[in-house]
Short mmCIF file of C-alpha atoms in Angstrom, two decimals:
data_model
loop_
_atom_site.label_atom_id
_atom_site.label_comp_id
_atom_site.label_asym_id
_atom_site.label_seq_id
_atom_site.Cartn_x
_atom_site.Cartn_y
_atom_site.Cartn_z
CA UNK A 1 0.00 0.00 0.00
CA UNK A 2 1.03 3.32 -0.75
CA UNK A 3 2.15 5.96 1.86
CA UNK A 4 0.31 9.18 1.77
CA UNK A 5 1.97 12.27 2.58
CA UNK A 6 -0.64 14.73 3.25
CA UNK A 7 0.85 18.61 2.31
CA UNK A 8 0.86 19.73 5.65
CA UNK A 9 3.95 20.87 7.66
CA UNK A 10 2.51 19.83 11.01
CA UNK A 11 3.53 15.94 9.44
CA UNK A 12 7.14 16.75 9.34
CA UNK A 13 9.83 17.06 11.93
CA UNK A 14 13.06 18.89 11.13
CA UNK A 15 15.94 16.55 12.19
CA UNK A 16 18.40 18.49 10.61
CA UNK A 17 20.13 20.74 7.78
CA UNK A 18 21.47 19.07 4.97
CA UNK A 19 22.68 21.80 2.71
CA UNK A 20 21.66 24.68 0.37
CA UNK A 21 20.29 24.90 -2.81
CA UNK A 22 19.19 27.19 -5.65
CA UNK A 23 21.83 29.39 -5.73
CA UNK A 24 21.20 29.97 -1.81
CA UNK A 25 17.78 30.63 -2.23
CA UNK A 26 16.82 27.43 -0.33
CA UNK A 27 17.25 25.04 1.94
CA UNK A 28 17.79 21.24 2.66
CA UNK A 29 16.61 19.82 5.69
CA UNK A 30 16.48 16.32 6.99
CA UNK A 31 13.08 15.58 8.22
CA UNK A 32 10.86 12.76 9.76
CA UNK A 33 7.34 12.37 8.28
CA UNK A 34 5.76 11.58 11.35
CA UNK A 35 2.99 9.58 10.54
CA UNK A 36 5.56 6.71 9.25
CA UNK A 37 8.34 7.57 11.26
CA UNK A 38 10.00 7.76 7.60
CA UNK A 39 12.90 10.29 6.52
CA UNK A 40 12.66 12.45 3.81
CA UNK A 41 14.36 15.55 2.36
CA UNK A 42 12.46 18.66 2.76
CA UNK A 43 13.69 21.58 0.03
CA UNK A 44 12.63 24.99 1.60
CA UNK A 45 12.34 28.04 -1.03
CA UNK A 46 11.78 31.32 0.79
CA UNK A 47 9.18 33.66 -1.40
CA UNK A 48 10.94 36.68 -0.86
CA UNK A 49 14.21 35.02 -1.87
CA UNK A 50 12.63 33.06 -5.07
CA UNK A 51 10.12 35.93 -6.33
CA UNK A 52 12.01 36.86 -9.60
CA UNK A 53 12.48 33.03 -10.19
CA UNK A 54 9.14 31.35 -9.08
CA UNK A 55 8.40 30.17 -12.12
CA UNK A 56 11.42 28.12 -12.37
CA UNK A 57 10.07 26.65 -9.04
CA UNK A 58 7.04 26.24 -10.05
CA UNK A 59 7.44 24.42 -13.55
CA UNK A 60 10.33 22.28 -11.59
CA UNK A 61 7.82 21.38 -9.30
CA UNK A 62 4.79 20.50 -12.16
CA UNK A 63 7.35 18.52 -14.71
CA UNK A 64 8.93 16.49 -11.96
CA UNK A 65 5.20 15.40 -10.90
CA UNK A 66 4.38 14.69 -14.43
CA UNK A 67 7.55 12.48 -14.90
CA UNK A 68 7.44 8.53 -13.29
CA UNK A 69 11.16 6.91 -13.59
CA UNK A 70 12.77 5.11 -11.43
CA UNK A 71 16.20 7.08 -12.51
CA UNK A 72 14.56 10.81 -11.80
CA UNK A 73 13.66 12.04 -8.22
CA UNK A 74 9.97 12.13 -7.20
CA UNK A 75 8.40 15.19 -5.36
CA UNK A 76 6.41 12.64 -2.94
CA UNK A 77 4.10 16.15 -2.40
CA UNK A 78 4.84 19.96 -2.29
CA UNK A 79 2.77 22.96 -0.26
CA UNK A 80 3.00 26.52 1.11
CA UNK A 81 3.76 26.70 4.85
CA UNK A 82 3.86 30.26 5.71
CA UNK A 83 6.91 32.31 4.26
CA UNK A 84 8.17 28.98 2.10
CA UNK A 85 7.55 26.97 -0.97
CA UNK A 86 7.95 23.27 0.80
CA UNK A 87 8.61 20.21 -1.57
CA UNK A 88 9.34 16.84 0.04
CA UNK A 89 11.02 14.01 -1.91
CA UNK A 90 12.70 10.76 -0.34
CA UNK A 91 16.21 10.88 1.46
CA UNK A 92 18.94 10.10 -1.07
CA UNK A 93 21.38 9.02 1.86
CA UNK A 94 24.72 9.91 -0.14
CA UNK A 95 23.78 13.32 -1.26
CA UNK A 96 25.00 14.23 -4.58
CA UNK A 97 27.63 12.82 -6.81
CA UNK A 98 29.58 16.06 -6.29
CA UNK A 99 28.83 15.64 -1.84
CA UNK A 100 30.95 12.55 -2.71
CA UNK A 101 34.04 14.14 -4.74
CA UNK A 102 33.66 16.77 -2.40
CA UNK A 103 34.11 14.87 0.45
CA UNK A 104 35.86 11.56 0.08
CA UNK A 105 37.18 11.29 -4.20
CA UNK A 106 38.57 14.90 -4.56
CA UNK A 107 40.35 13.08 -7.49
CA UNK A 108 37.63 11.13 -9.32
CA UNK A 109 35.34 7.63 -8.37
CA UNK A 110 36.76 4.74 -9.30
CA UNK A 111 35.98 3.58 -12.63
CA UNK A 112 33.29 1.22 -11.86
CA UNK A 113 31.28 3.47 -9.99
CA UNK A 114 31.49 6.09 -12.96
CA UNK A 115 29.83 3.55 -14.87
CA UNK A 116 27.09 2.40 -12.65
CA UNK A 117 26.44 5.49 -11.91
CA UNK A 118 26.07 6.79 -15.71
CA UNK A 119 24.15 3.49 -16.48
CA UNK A 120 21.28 5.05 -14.16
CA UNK A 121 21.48 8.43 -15.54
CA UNK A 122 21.03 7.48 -19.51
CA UNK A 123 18.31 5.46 -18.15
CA UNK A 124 16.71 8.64 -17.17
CA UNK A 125 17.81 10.43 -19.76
CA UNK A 126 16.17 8.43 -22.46
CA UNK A 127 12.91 8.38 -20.70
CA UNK A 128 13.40 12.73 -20.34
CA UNK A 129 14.31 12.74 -24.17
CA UNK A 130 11.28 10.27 -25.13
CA UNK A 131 8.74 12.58 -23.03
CA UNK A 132 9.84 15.81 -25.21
CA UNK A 133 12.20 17.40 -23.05
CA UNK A 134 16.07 18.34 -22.74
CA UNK A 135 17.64 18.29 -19.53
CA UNK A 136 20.06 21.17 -19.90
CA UNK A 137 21.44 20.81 -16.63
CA UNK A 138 23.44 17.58 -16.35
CA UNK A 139 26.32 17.97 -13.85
CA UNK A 140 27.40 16.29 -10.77
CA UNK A 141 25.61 18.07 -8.14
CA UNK A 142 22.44 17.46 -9.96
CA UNK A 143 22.68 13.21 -9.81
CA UNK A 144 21.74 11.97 -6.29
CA UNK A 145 22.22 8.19 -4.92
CA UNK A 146 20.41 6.55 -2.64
CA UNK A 147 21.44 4.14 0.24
CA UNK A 148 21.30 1.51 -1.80
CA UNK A 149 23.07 2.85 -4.65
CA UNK A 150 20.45 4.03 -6.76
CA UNK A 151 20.71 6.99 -8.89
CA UNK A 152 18.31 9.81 -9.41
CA UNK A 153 18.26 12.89 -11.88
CA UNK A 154 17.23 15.92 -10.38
CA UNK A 155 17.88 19.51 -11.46
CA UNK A 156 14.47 19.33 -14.25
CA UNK A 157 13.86 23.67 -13.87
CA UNK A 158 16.22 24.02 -16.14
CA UNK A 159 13.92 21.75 -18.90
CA UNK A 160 12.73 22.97 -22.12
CA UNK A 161 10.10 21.41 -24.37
CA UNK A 162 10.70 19.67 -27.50
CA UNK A 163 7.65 19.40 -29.16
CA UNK A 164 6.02 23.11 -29.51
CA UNK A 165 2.33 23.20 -30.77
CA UNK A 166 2.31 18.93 -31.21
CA UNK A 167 5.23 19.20 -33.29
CA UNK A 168 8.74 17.98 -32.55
CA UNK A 169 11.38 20.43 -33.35
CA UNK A 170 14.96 19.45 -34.97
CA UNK A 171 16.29 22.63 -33.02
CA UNK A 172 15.68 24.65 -29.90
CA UNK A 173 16.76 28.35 -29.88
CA UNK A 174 15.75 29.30 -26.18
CA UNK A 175 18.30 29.84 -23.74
CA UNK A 176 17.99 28.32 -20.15
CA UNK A 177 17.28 31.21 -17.55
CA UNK A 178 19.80 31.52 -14.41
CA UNK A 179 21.79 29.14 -15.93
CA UNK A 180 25.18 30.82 -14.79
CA UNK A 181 26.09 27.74 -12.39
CA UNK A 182 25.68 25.08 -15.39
CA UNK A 183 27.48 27.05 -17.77
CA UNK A 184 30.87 24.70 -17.80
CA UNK A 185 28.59 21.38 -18.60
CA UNK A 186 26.14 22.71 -21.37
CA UNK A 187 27.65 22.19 -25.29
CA UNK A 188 29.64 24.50 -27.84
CA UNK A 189 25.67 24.91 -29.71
CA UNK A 190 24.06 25.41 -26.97
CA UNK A 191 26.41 28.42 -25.94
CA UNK A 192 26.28 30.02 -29.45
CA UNK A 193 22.90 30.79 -29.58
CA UNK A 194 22.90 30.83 -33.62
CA UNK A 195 20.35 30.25 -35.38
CA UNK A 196 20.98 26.56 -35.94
CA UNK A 197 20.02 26.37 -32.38
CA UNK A 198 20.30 23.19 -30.37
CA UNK A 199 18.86 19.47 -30.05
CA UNK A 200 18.52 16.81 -27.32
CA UNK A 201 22.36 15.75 -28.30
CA UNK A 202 23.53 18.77 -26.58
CA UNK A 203 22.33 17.09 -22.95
CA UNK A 204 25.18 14.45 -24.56
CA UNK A 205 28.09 16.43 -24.43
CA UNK A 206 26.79 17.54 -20.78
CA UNK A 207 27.00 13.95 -20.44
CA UNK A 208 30.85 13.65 -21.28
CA UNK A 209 31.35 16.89 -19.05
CA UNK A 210 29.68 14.95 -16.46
CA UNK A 211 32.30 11.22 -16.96
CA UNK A 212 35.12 13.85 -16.74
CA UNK A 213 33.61 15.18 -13.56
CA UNK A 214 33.00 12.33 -12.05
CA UNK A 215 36.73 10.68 -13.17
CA UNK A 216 38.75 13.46 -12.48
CA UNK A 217 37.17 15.11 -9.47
CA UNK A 218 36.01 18.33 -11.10
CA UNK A 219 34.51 19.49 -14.19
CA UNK A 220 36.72 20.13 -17.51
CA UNK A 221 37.14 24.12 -17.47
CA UNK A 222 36.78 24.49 -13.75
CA UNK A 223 38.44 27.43 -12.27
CA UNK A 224 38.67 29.16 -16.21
CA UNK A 225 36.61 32.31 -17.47
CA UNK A 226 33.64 32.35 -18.57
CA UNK A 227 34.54 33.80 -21.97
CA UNK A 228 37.45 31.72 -22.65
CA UNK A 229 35.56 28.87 -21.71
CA UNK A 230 32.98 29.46 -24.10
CA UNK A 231 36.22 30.64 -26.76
CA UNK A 232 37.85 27.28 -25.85
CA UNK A 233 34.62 24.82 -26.70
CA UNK A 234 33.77 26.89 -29.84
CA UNK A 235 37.46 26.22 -31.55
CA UNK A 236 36.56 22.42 -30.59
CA UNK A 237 38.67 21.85 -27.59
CA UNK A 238 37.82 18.58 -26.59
CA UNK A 239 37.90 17.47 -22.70
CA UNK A 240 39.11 14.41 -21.85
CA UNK A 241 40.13 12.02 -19.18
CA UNK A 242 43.25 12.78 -16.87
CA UNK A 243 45.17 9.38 -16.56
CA UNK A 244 48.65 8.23 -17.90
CA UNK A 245 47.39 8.00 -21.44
CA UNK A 246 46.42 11.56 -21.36
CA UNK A 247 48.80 13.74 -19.15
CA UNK A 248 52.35 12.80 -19.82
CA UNK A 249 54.23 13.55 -16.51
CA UNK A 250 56.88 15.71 -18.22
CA UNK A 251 53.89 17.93 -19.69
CA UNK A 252 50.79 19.72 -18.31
CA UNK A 253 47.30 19.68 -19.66
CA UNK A 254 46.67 22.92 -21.73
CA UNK A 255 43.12 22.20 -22.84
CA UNK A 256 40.22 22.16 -20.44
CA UNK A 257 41.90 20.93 -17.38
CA UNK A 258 44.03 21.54 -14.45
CA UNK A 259 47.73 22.13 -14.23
CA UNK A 260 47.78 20.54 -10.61
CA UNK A 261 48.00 17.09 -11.17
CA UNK A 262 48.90 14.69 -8.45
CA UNK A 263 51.60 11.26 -8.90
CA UNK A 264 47.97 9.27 -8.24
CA UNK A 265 46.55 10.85 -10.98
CA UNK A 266 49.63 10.51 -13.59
CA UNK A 267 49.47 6.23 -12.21
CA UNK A 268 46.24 5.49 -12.75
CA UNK A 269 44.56 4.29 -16.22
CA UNK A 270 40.96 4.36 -17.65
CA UNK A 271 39.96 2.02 -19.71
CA UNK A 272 39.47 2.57 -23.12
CA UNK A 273 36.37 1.81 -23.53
CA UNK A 274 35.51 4.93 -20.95
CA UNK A 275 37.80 6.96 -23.14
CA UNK A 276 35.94 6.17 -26.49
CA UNK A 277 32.43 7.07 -24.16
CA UNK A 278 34.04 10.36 -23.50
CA UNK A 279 34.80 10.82 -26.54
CA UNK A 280 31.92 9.85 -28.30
CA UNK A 281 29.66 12.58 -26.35
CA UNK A 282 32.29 15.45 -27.54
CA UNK A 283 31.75 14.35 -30.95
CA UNK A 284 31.69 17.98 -32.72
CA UNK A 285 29.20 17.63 -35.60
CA UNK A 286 26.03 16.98 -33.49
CA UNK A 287 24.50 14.57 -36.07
CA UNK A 288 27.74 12.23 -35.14
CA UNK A 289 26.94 12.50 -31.62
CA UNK A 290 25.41 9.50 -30.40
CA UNK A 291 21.39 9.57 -28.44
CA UNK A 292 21.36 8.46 -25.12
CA UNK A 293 20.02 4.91 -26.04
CA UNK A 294 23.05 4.83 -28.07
CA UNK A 295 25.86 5.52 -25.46
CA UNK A 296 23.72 2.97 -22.93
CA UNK A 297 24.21 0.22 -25.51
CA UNK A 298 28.27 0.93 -25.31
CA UNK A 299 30.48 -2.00 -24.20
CA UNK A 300 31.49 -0.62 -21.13
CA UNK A 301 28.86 -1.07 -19.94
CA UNK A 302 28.65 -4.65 -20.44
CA UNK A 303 31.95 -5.36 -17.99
CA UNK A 304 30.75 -3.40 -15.15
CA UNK A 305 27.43 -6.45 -14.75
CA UNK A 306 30.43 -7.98 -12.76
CA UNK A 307 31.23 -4.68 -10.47
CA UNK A 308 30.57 -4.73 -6.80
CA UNK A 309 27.27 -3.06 -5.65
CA UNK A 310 27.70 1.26 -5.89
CA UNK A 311 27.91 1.44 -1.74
CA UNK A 312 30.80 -0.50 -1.74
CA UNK A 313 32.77 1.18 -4.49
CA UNK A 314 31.78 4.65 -2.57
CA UNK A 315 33.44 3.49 0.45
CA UNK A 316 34.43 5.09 2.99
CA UNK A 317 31.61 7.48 2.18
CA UNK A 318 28.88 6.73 4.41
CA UNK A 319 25.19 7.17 4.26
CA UNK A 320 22.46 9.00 6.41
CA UNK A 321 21.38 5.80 7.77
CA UNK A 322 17.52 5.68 8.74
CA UNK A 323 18.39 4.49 11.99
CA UNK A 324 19.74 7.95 13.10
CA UNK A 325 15.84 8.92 12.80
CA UNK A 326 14.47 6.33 15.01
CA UNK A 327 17.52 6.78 16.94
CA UNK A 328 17.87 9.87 17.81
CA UNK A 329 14.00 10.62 19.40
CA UNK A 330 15.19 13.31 21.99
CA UNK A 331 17.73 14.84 20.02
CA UNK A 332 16.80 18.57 19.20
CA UNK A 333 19.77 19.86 17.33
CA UNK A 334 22.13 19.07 14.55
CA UNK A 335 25.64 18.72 16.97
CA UNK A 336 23.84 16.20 19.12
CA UNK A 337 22.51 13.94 15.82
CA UNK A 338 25.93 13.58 14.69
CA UNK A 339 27.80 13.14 17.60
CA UNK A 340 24.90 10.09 18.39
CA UNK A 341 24.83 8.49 14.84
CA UNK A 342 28.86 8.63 14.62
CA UNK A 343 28.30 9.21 10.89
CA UNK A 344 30.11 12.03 9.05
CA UNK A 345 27.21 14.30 8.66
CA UNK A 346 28.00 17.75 7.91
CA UNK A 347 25.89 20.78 5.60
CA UNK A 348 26.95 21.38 2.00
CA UNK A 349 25.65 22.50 -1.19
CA UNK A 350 22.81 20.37 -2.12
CA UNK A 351 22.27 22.55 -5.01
CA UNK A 352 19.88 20.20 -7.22
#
């Protein structure tokens, strides 16, 4: 049977804060729906805070109802409680993929993980593409794993439509409002605003940004300006994967990267199958550029059906167990939750 979370703040108790989001403009918190005794993650946007950008809260808030994927976070119910926008959606115990190279891979997941974990996400990108939409946000801090290791997709108010007036359209010319923050991970079209506009393939090349994120520990261009990131991915500078076979210790990357590389770094080897993904998804002539159900028929997938479960390639990144809710009854504050659970629970930017 189906839990029902009634919209009603009353329901929910505050354990915690988790984090920020929306460029500061809300917050996480770590709640207990009372009436199951079952955690969830309560986003907070403050009206005053969100009024020039409530309607990307609100059509976040109406596509993520309308979508039903395992792959893409649900909103288990949303409501006004006084000053704040409230929208509750289950506790995905790890945080985000970039809580975790935050944290505990400041140089990249281990290669196995990277590919479970982008198995999960062209799952849910498909499903976004086949319901007429393109993503236009795809970056670490926007993919969110469970306990159990299971991947969602969140960051949807940056969506546009495909299909205008019943009609699918070969290009898109709209740019994505307050997209400053996404900037590094959206594609060379999709930054020229020309009039050949842009397609669902461009969410593709967010996808490479995204394997080079996730392998290196930060996202190709990090640190770089604006305009010479743009100038960079316009004269086809390709990111790629920092490993042996791509940084030769007596030479520093020049293209997309980061002069700082460690010995760990310069040791290590991708394989090439993860290479060819990468560079599949940076493919410059868009036609070229493989769909999602393309790159999720690759053959790296195919080795990784052997790969330990995701919480065991994340270690020694720990979960918010559910315990710490039934736990921790009397605690009132965030210092005494911690200190009980003995889990490494700190705030960050939650920003999906």
């Amino acid at each position: 049977m189906q839990t029902i979370y009634d919209a009603k703040i009353s329901d929910y108790k505050t354990i915690s804060i988790l984090g920020h989001c929306f460029d500061n403009k809300a917050m996480v918190h770590l709640a207990k729906h009372l009436p199951t005794a079952e955690l969830v993650a309560i986003k907070k946007f403050n009206l005053d805070k969100i009024r020039e950008d409530i309607e990307l809260v609100e059509s976040e808030i109406i596509l993520t109802r309308q979508l039903s994927h395992p792959n893409i976070i649900p909103y288990i119910t949303s409501f006004v409680a006084g000053p704040e926008v409230c929208v509750v959606s289950p506790l995905m115990a790890y945080g985000s993929c970039r809580d975790l190279l935050t944290r505990h891979f400041s140089e990249g997941l281990l290669e196995p993980a990277i590919i479970l974990i982008l198995k999960d996400v062209l799952s849910a990108l498909i499903y976004i593409h086949k319901k007429g939409y393109i993503h236009r946000a795809i970056r670490a801090s926007h993919i969110l794993v469970s306990d159990t290791g299971q991947i969602c997709l969140t960051g949807l108010r940056y969506a546009c439509p495909i299909i205008k007036n019943g009609k699918w359209q070969r290009a898109i010319h709209s740019f994505p409002n307050s997209t400053e923050k996404n900037l590094n991970w959206l594609s060379p079209e999709l930054l020229q605003q020309n009039l050949q506009g842009y397609s669902e393939k461009s969410d593709i090349y967010s996808i490479g940004m995204v394997i080079c994120e996730l392998a290196n520990g930060s996202e190709p261009f990090a640190g770089m300006a604006k305009t010479l990131m743009l100038t960079e991915k316009v004269r086809g500078c390709t990111p790629q994967l920092l490993d042996r076979t791509t940084v030769p210790r007596e030479e520093t990357i020049e293209c997309g990267g980061d002069t700082d590389i460690s010995a760990n770094v310069l040791d290590r080897r991708f394989g090439r199958d993860l290479h060819e993904l990468v560079s599949l998804c940076f493919h410059w002539d868009v036609d070229m550029r493989p769909s999602a159900s393309q790159l999720l028929s690759h053959s790296v997938f195919k080795a990784v059906k052997k790969a330990p479960p995701l919480p065991e390639l994340l270690k020694p990144a720990l979960p918010l167990s559910d315990r710490v809710g039934y736990d921790t009854e009397e605690m009132e504050n965030f210092d005494a939750l911690a200190k009980m659970s003995q889990l490494e629970i700190f705030s960050c930017e939650w920003d999906f």
